[in-house]
Amino acid sequence: NIQVKKAQEDLQQAFLEMMETNMKVNKLDLRYDVCNKHLNGVLKGMQETQRHVHVGEHGPWGRKLLEDYASVLTSPKTPRLPSLPGGTFAGDLATTVRMSPPSAEATRLST
């Protein structure tokens, strides 16, 4: 009778330990799922960033901007500034530019 009682107690203890182990495994499973979800989100974000950079969206140095810049540099008809009125010499330019007298504030600051 004592052996049967001892076996029942041992079986009850093993059952409690198994229940505790199951709870811990369930917690680990939930944590694994959350980590997996977060890592998949990071991977998706990196893939989208790579795509945006490759396509040239949402950034100052995308492929589209670089291609446009390269086409401007290699274009045979690069736009030029318009000619200055009255010639290109400094003396000719000085006669065509009207200079207004300095403002009172500018005069005060320069002294």
Short mmCIF file of N, CA and C in Angstrom, two decimals, residues 46-92:
data_model
loop_
_atom_site.label_atom_id
_atom_site.label_comp_id
_atom_site.label_asym_id
_atom_site.label_seq_id
_atom_site.Cartn_x
_atom_site.Cartn_y
_atom_site.Cartn_z
N MET A 46 13.94 46.45 -45.30
CA MET A 46 15.23 46.51 -46.02
C MET A 46 15.02 46.27 -47.52
N GLN A 47 14.14 45.35 -47.86
CA GLN A 47 13.86 45.09 -49.27
C GLN A 47 13.21 46.30 -49.93
N GLU A 48 12.28 46.96 -49.24
CA GLU A 48 11.64 48.15 -49.79
C GLU A 48 12.65 49.29 -49.95
N THR A 49 13.54 49.44 -48.97
CA THR A 49 14.57 50.47 -49.06
C THR A 49 15.47 50.21 -50.25
N GLN A 50 15.88 48.97 -50.43
CA GLN A 50 16.73 48.63 -51.57
C GLN A 50 16.00 48.93 -52.88
N ARG A 51 14.71 48.62 -52.94
CA ARG A 51 13.95 48.88 -54.16
C ARG A 51 13.85 50.38 -54.42
N HIS A 52 13.58 51.16 -53.37
CA HIS A 52 13.46 52.61 -53.53
C HIS A 52 14.78 53.22 -54.00
N VAL A 53 15.88 52.75 -53.44
CA VAL A 53 17.19 53.28 -53.84
C VAL A 53 17.49 52.88 -55.27
N HIS A 54 17.17 51.64 -55.62
CA HIS A 54 17.45 51.17 -56.98
C HIS A 54 16.62 51.92 -58.01
N VAL A 55 15.36 52.17 -57.69
CA VAL A 55 14.46 52.87 -58.61
C VAL A 55 14.74 54.37 -58.60
N GLY A 56 15.21 54.88 -57.47
CA GLY A 56 15.50 56.30 -57.36
C GLY A 56 14.38 57.10 -56.73
N GLU A 57 13.59 56.47 -55.90
CA GLU A 57 12.50 57.16 -55.22
C GLU A 57 12.94 57.57 -53.83
N HIS A 58 12.35 58.63 -53.33
CA HIS A 58 12.47 59.04 -51.94
C HIS A 58 13.91 59.25 -51.47
N GLY A 59 14.73 59.85 -52.26
CA GLY A 59 16.07 60.12 -51.78
C GLY A 59 16.82 61.06 -52.70
N PRO A 60 17.84 61.71 -52.17
CA PRO A 60 18.55 62.68 -52.97
C PRO A 60 19.48 62.05 -54.02
N TRP A 61 19.89 60.80 -53.85
CA TRP A 61 20.85 60.21 -54.77
C TRP A 61 20.34 58.93 -55.42
N GLY A 62 19.11 58.91 -55.81
CA GLY A 62 18.57 57.73 -56.48
C GLY A 62 19.09 57.62 -57.90
N ARG A 63 18.86 56.50 -58.51
CA ARG A 63 19.33 56.23 -59.86
C ARG A 63 18.76 57.23 -60.86
N LYS A 64 17.48 57.58 -60.72
CA LYS A 64 16.84 58.50 -61.67
C LYS A 64 17.53 59.86 -61.64
N LEU A 65 17.82 60.38 -60.45
CA LEU A 65 18.48 61.67 -60.35
C LEU A 65 19.87 61.61 -60.94
N LEU A 66 20.60 60.54 -60.66
CA LEU A 66 21.95 60.42 -61.20
C LEU A 66 21.92 60.30 -62.72
N GLU A 67 20.95 59.58 -63.26
CA GLU A 67 20.84 59.46 -64.71
C GLU A 67 20.50 60.81 -65.34
N ASP A 68 19.59 61.55 -64.71
CA ASP A 68 19.24 62.88 -65.22
C ASP A 68 20.45 63.80 -65.19
N TYR A 69 21.21 63.74 -64.10
CA TYR A 69 22.39 64.59 -63.97
C TYR A 69 23.43 64.21 -65.02
N ALA A 70 23.62 62.91 -65.24
CA ALA A 70 24.59 62.47 -66.24
C ALA A 70 24.15 62.90 -67.64
N SER A 71 22.86 62.87 -67.92
CA SER A 71 22.40 63.27 -69.25
C SER A 71 22.60 64.76 -69.47
N VAL A 72 22.47 65.56 -68.43
CA VAL A 72 22.71 66.99 -68.55
C VAL A 72 24.19 67.25 -68.82
N LEU A 73 25.05 66.52 -68.12
CA LEU A 73 26.49 66.73 -68.29
C LEU A 73 26.98 66.29 -69.67
N THR A 74 26.38 65.25 -70.22
CA THR A 74 26.84 64.73 -71.51
C THR A 74 26.05 65.28 -72.68
N SER A 75 25.07 66.12 -72.41
CA SER A 75 24.25 66.67 -73.48
C SER A 75 25.10 67.59 -74.36
N PRO A 76 25.00 67.45 -75.70
CA PRO A 76 25.79 68.32 -76.58
C PRO A 76 25.31 69.77 -76.56
N LYS A 77 24.07 69.99 -76.20
CA LYS A 77 23.53 71.35 -76.18
C LYS A 77 23.32 71.77 -74.73
N THR A 78 24.40 71.95 -74.01
CA THR A 78 24.30 72.40 -72.63
C THR A 78 23.82 73.84 -72.63
N PRO A 79 22.81 74.15 -71.86
CA PRO A 79 22.31 75.52 -71.87
C PRO A 79 23.37 76.50 -71.37
N ARG A 80 23.40 77.64 -71.99
CA ARG A 80 24.37 78.68 -71.64
C ARG A 80 23.63 79.87 -71.04
N LEU A 81 24.37 80.64 -70.26
CA LEU A 81 23.80 81.87 -69.72
C LEU A 81 23.60 82.87 -70.83
N PRO A 82 22.62 83.74 -70.76
CA PRO A 82 22.43 84.75 -71.81
C PRO A 82 23.59 85.75 -71.78
N SER A 83 23.81 86.35 -72.91
CA SER A 83 24.87 87.35 -73.01
C SER A 83 24.54 88.55 -72.14
N LEU A 84 25.58 89.18 -71.63
CA LEU A 84 25.39 90.38 -70.81
C LEU A 84 25.03 91.55 -71.72
N PRO A 85 24.15 92.42 -71.27
CA PRO A 85 23.80 93.58 -72.09
C PRO A 85 24.97 94.57 -72.14
N GLY A 86 25.20 95.13 -73.28
CA GLY A 86 26.23 96.16 -73.41
C GLY A 86 27.63 95.61 -73.57
N GLY A 87 27.81 94.37 -73.82
CA GLY A 87 29.16 93.82 -74.01
C GLY A 87 29.56 92.95 -72.84
N THR A 88 30.80 92.50 -72.91
CA THR A 88 31.27 91.60 -71.88
C THR A 88 32.36 92.20 -71.01
N PHE A 89 32.84 93.38 -71.34
CA PHE A 89 33.89 93.99 -70.53
C PHE A 89 33.28 94.65 -69.31
N ALA A 90 34.06 94.73 -68.26
CA ALA A 90 33.57 95.30 -67.00
C ALA A 90 33.17 96.76 -67.18
N GLY A 91 33.90 97.50 -68.01
CA GLY A 91 33.55 98.90 -68.23
C GLY A 91 32.22 99.04 -68.93
N ASP A 92 31.96 98.17 -69.91
CA ASP A 92 30.68 98.20 -70.60
C ASP A 92 29.54 97.81 -69.66
#
